[in-house]
């Protein structure tokens, strides 16, 4: 490859590590961050260029090394429950300030479909553009911090990921033997393999803007739980009717599919 971009991944975790693996297999130079020296050593033994860097909310560790890159993938799950809603936007503000003074030319921020309220219909990227419209305003604030960096010389992409599933993350495991009243609600899941595949497609095609990253099929939770329990050996949950119908949303990935031409390995969450 000529002029292969150098890619840094903030967060070599459940999604970031397989993304790094996929990119390395394609010949990209990849480095990434982890949160402890033990994980750093383990990742390095496995052939990854990993360094410790945490956001508390200001950066601690080897951030300058990570910012010696052309592309920065920011994959930092918000810990709002523990730290309060303001913590994640503060993390992103500190990181964005450092990025603005670096050689990074493109930021890809992994957000979440939790930004969408339950509107009882299909939702697209334009349904939430401001914190006021969002069910997770702090996450939209974080998106906007990155979007404010966009200039003629810096690109920004926001990827709103659905519920990341697959491998050891099986829907049936989380409801086994429990009583559940949300069986009629459609799911907005994406298999990790496809989240990685779509991230690679975005990086290779240079897409900017806001995109939803979800599987194209949206079966009900009841259907997914039944299939997951059957396929993976979990006890079925007891499904009960709620007192009144629960609100829902169906998050459309139509924009990203149309732009990338991506073909899903796992389009049906019943088969994750």
Short mmCIF file of C-alpha atoms in Angstrom, two decimals:
data_model
loop_
_atom_site.label_atom_id
_atom_site.label_comp_id
_atom_site.label_asym_id
_atom_site.label_seq_id
_atom_site.Cartn_x
_atom_site.Cartn_y
_atom_site.Cartn_z
CA UNK A 1 0.00 0.00 0.00
CA UNK A 2 1.24 3.50 -0.75
CA UNK A 3 0.64 6.28 1.74
CA UNK A 4 -1.11 3.89 4.12
CA UNK A 5 -2.59 5.99 6.94
CA UNK A 6 -1.30 5.39 10.45
CA UNK A 7 -4.25 4.49 12.68
CA UNK A 8 -4.50 4.85 16.46
CA UNK A 9 -7.35 3.26 18.41
CA UNK A 10 -8.26 4.73 21.78
CA UNK A 11 -9.61 1.68 23.58
CA UNK A 12 -8.30 -1.76 22.56
CA UNK A 13 -11.25 -3.50 24.18
CA UNK A 14 -14.06 -5.80 23.06
CA UNK A 15 -14.52 -3.89 19.79
CA UNK A 16 -11.21 -2.04 19.48
CA UNK A 17 -8.97 -5.10 19.64
CA UNK A 18 -10.63 -7.09 16.81
CA UNK A 19 -10.70 -3.84 14.80
CA UNK A 20 -6.93 -3.51 15.30
CA UNK A 21 -6.50 -7.13 14.24
CA UNK A 22 -8.58 -6.63 11.08
CA UNK A 23 -6.68 -3.47 10.14
CA UNK A 24 -3.27 -5.06 10.75
CA UNK A 25 -4.27 -7.98 8.53
CA UNK A 26 -4.98 -5.43 5.78
CA UNK A 27 -1.51 -3.94 6.13
CA UNK A 28 -2.28 -0.84 8.19
CA UNK A 29 0.12 0.41 10.85
CA UNK A 30 -1.99 0.34 14.03
CA UNK A 31 -1.34 1.37 17.60
CA UNK A 32 -3.75 1.61 20.48
CA UNK A 33 -4.40 2.33 24.13
CA UNK A 34 -5.31 0.16 27.06
CA UNK A 35 -6.03 1.03 30.68
CA UNK A 36 -3.46 -0.99 32.66
CA UNK A 37 0.19 -2.02 32.38
CA UNK A 38 -0.88 -5.67 32.68
CA UNK A 39 -3.11 -5.36 29.60
CA UNK A 40 -0.37 -3.41 27.84
CA UNK A 41 2.12 -6.25 28.38
CA UNK A 42 -0.40 -8.89 27.27
CA UNK A 43 -1.29 -6.97 24.10
CA UNK A 44 2.37 -6.40 23.28
CA UNK A 45 3.07 -10.13 23.67
CA UNK A 46 0.22 -10.73 21.20
CA UNK A 47 1.84 -8.46 18.62
CA UNK A 48 -0.03 -5.20 19.19
CA UNK A 49 1.59 -1.78 19.56
CA UNK A 50 -0.22 -0.94 22.80
CA UNK A 51 0.45 1.76 25.40
CA UNK A 52 -1.29 2.73 28.62
CA UNK A 53 -3.48 5.82 28.40
CA UNK A 54 -6.49 6.68 30.55
CA UNK A 55 -8.91 9.61 30.61
CA UNK A 56 -9.69 10.64 34.18
CA UNK A 57 -11.15 12.84 32.60
CA UNK A 58 -7.82 14.41 31.56
CA UNK A 59 -5.36 12.13 29.74
CA UNK A 60 -2.79 10.18 31.75
CA UNK A 61 -0.14 8.08 30.02
CA UNK A 62 1.40 8.08 26.58
CA UNK A 63 -1.12 10.15 24.61
CA UNK A 64 1.55 11.96 22.52
CA UNK A 65 2.65 8.62 21.05
CA UNK A 66 -0.95 7.71 20.18
CA UNK A 67 -1.45 11.07 18.46
CA UNK A 68 1.47 10.40 16.11
CA UNK A 69 -1.13 9.15 13.64
CA UNK A 70 -3.25 10.16 10.67
CA UNK A 71 -6.50 8.59 11.88
CA UNK A 72 -7.79 8.37 15.45
CA UNK A 73 -10.58 5.92 16.30
CA UNK A 74 -12.10 6.90 19.66
CA UNK A 75 -13.81 3.93 21.27
CA UNK A 76 -14.32 4.88 24.92
CA UNK A 77 -17.57 3.58 26.44
CA UNK A 78 -19.22 6.23 28.65
CA UNK A 79 -19.23 5.32 32.34
CA UNK A 80 -22.07 7.70 33.17
CA UNK A 81 -23.51 5.54 35.95
CA UNK A 82 -20.32 5.60 37.97
CA UNK A 83 -19.00 9.04 37.13
CA UNK A 84 -22.06 11.15 36.30
CA UNK A 85 -23.27 12.32 32.90
CA UNK A 86 -20.74 15.13 32.56
CA UNK A 87 -17.70 12.84 32.83
CA UNK A 88 -17.68 11.42 29.29
CA UNK A 89 -18.02 14.80 27.52
CA UNK A 90 -15.17 16.06 29.73
CA UNK A 91 -13.03 13.08 28.71
CA UNK A 92 -13.73 13.86 25.07
CA UNK A 93 -13.07 17.59 25.52
CA UNK A 94 -9.61 16.92 26.97
CA UNK A 95 -8.84 14.43 24.21
CA UNK A 96 -10.14 16.72 21.47
CA UNK A 97 -7.97 19.59 22.73
CA UNK A 98 -4.92 17.35 22.38
CA UNK A 99 -6.01 16.11 18.95
CA UNK A 100 -6.43 19.70 17.71
CA UNK A 101 -2.73 20.30 18.39
CA UNK A 102 -1.60 17.03 16.75
CA UNK A 103 -0.99 15.60 13.28
CA UNK A 104 -4.30 13.68 13.31
CA UNK A 105 -6.30 14.38 10.14
CA UNK A 106 -9.39 12.26 10.80
CA UNK A 107 -11.32 11.32 13.94
CA UNK A 108 -13.80 8.43 13.99
CA UNK A 109 -15.85 8.56 17.20
CA UNK A 110 -17.80 5.46 18.24
CA UNK A 111 -21.08 6.66 19.73
CA UNK A 112 -24.28 4.71 20.46
CA UNK A 113 -27.84 4.34 19.24
CA UNK A 114 -28.84 5.09 22.85
CA UNK A 115 -28.88 8.73 21.69
CA UNK A 116 -32.29 8.04 20.11
CA UNK A 117 -35.46 8.34 22.17
CA UNK A 118 -38.18 5.69 21.84
CA UNK A 119 -40.24 7.37 19.10
CA UNK A 120 -42.34 4.29 18.23
CA UNK A 121 -41.07 4.34 14.64
CA UNK A 122 -37.97 3.97 12.51
CA UNK A 123 -35.29 6.52 13.38
CA UNK A 124 -32.50 7.87 11.18
CA UNK A 125 -29.41 9.96 11.83
CA UNK A 126 -31.29 13.26 11.44
CA UNK A 127 -33.75 12.43 14.23
CA UNK A 128 -31.13 13.41 16.83
CA UNK A 129 -28.78 16.27 16.02
CA UNK A 130 -28.75 18.17 19.34
CA UNK A 131 -28.62 17.16 23.02
CA UNK A 132 -32.18 18.46 23.50
CA UNK A 133 -33.49 15.89 21.01
CA UNK A 134 -31.61 13.00 22.60
CA UNK A 135 -32.36 10.32 25.17
CA UNK A 136 -28.62 10.51 26.05
CA UNK A 137 -27.77 14.22 25.84
CA UNK A 138 -24.24 13.79 27.24
CA UNK A 139 -23.39 11.44 24.38
CA UNK A 140 -24.57 13.99 21.81
CA UNK A 141 -22.48 16.62 23.61
CA UNK A 142 -19.49 14.31 23.13
CA UNK A 143 -20.35 13.91 19.44
CA UNK A 144 -20.54 17.69 19.08
CA UNK A 145 -17.13 18.14 20.71
CA UNK A 146 -15.65 16.04 17.92
CA UNK A 147 -17.78 17.65 15.22
CA UNK A 148 -16.48 21.06 16.29
CA UNK A 149 -12.96 19.93 15.27
CA UNK A 150 -14.03 19.49 11.65
CA UNK A 151 -12.17 21.82 9.28
CA UNK A 152 -10.89 21.67 5.71
CA UNK A 153 -7.92 19.68 7.02
CA UNK A 154 -9.58 17.52 9.73
CA UNK A 155 -12.37 15.04 8.97
CA UNK A 156 -14.85 13.76 11.58
CA UNK A 157 -17.06 10.67 11.47
CA UNK A 158 -19.61 9.69 14.13
CA UNK A 159 -20.69 6.03 14.24
CA UNK A 160 -23.74 5.32 16.40
CA UNK A 161 -23.44 1.62 17.22
CA UNK A 162 -26.36 -0.55 18.24
CA UNK A 163 -26.10 -3.13 21.00
CA UNK A 164 -22.84 -4.97 20.33
CA UNK A 165 -23.46 -8.70 20.44
CA UNK A 166 -21.95 -12.02 19.38
CA UNK A 167 -19.42 -14.46 20.82
CA UNK A 168 -19.81 -14.49 24.62
CA UNK A 169 -22.35 -11.65 24.49
CA UNK A 170 -25.55 -13.62 23.95
CA UNK A 171 -28.97 -12.08 24.55
CA UNK A 172 -30.25 -15.26 26.19
CA UNK A 173 -27.51 -15.16 28.83
CA UNK A 174 -28.77 -11.84 30.18
CA UNK A 175 -32.40 -12.93 30.60
CA UNK A 176 -32.05 -16.65 31.39
CA UNK A 177 -34.72 -17.68 33.91
CA UNK A 178 -35.86 -14.09 34.47
CA UNK A 179 -39.27 -12.49 34.05
CA UNK A 180 -39.30 -10.11 31.07
CA UNK A 181 -42.07 -7.71 29.97
CA UNK A 182 -40.29 -6.22 26.95
CA UNK A 183 -40.67 -9.16 24.58
CA UNK A 184 -42.60 -7.17 21.95
CA UNK A 185 -39.88 -4.51 21.60
CA UNK A 186 -37.73 -4.79 18.44
CA UNK A 187 -33.96 -5.05 18.91
CA UNK A 188 -31.26 -2.76 17.54
CA UNK A 189 -28.27 -5.07 17.71
CA UNK A 190 -25.12 -5.45 15.64
CA UNK A 191 -22.79 -8.44 15.63
CA UNK A 192 -19.23 -7.54 16.55
CA UNK A 193 -17.93 -8.99 13.26
CA UNK A 194 -20.14 -6.57 11.33
CA UNK A 195 -19.29 -3.61 13.57
CA UNK A 196 -15.63 -4.29 12.75
CA UNK A 197 -16.43 -4.84 9.07
CA UNK A 198 -18.36 -1.58 8.84
CA UNK A 199 -15.63 0.35 10.67
CA UNK A 200 -13.07 -0.99 8.20
CA UNK A 201 -15.37 -0.04 5.29
CA UNK A 202 -15.76 3.50 6.65
CA UNK A 203 -11.99 3.83 7.09
CA UNK A 204 -11.21 2.46 3.63
CA UNK A 205 -13.88 4.57 1.91
CA UNK A 206 -13.14 7.79 3.80
CA UNK A 207 -16.74 8.38 4.88
CA UNK A 208 -17.48 11.41 7.05
CA UNK A 209 -20.69 12.43 8.78
CA UNK A 210 -23.02 10.57 11.15
CA UNK A 211 -23.99 6.93 10.59
CA UNK A 212 -25.96 4.26 12.43
CA UNK A 213 -24.21 0.89 12.77
CA UNK A 214 -26.90 -1.76 13.32
CA UNK A 215 -27.99 -5.03 11.74
CA UNK A 216 -30.64 -4.58 9.02
CA UNK A 217 -33.12 -6.95 10.71
CA UNK A 218 -35.02 -5.99 13.86
CA UNK A 219 -36.82 -9.04 15.29
CA UNK A 220 -38.54 -8.68 18.65
CA UNK A 221 -36.70 -9.33 21.88
CA UNK A 222 -38.96 -12.35 22.44
CA UNK A 223 -37.82 -13.85 19.12
CA UNK A 224 -34.16 -13.11 19.84
CA UNK A 225 -34.33 -14.46 23.41
CA UNK A 226 -36.03 -17.68 22.25
CA UNK A 227 -33.46 -18.28 19.51
CA UNK A 228 -30.50 -17.35 21.72
CA UNK A 229 -31.61 -19.61 24.58
CA UNK A 230 -32.28 -22.48 22.17
CA UNK A 231 -28.99 -22.10 20.31
CA UNK A 232 -26.75 -21.52 23.33
CA UNK A 233 -28.40 -23.60 26.04
CA UNK A 234 -29.82 -20.95 28.37
CA UNK A 235 -33.03 -21.24 30.39
CA UNK A 236 -35.90 -19.43 28.66
CA UNK A 237 -37.13 -16.24 30.35
CA UNK A 238 -40.75 -15.97 31.42
CA UNK A 239 -42.41 -13.47 29.08
CA UNK A 240 -45.22 -11.38 30.56
CA UNK A 241 -47.28 -8.59 29.03
CA UNK A 242 -46.56 -5.05 30.26
CA UNK A 243 -49.46 -3.04 31.68
CA UNK A 244 -49.35 -0.89 28.55
CA UNK A 245 -47.31 -1.29 25.34
CA UNK A 246 -43.68 -0.31 25.81
CA UNK A 247 -42.23 2.42 23.58
CA UNK A 248 -39.68 1.38 20.98
CA UNK A 249 -37.42 2.54 18.17
CA UNK A 250 -36.15 0.84 15.04
CA UNK A 251 -32.74 2.28 14.20
CA UNK A 252 -32.11 2.36 10.46
CA UNK A 253 -28.68 1.51 9.03
CA UNK A 254 -29.91 2.35 5.53
CA UNK A 255 -27.62 5.35 5.11
CA UNK A 256 -24.43 3.43 5.94
CA UNK A 257 -25.44 0.38 3.88
CA UNK A 258 -26.21 2.60 0.88
CA UNK A 259 -22.91 4.49 1.16
CA UNK A 260 -20.64 1.48 1.77
CA UNK A 261 -22.42 -1.28 -0.15
CA UNK A 262 -21.57 -3.44 2.87
CA UNK A 263 -22.95 -6.99 2.99
CA UNK A 264 -23.63 -8.19 6.55
CA UNK A 265 -22.17 -11.48 7.78
CA UNK A 266 -24.86 -11.59 10.47
CA UNK A 267 -27.96 -9.66 9.33
CA UNK A 268 -30.37 -11.51 11.68
CA UNK A 269 -29.91 -11.04 15.46
CA UNK A 270 -31.76 -14.33 16.04
CA UNK A 271 -28.67 -16.07 14.66
CA UNK A 272 -25.96 -14.22 16.61
#
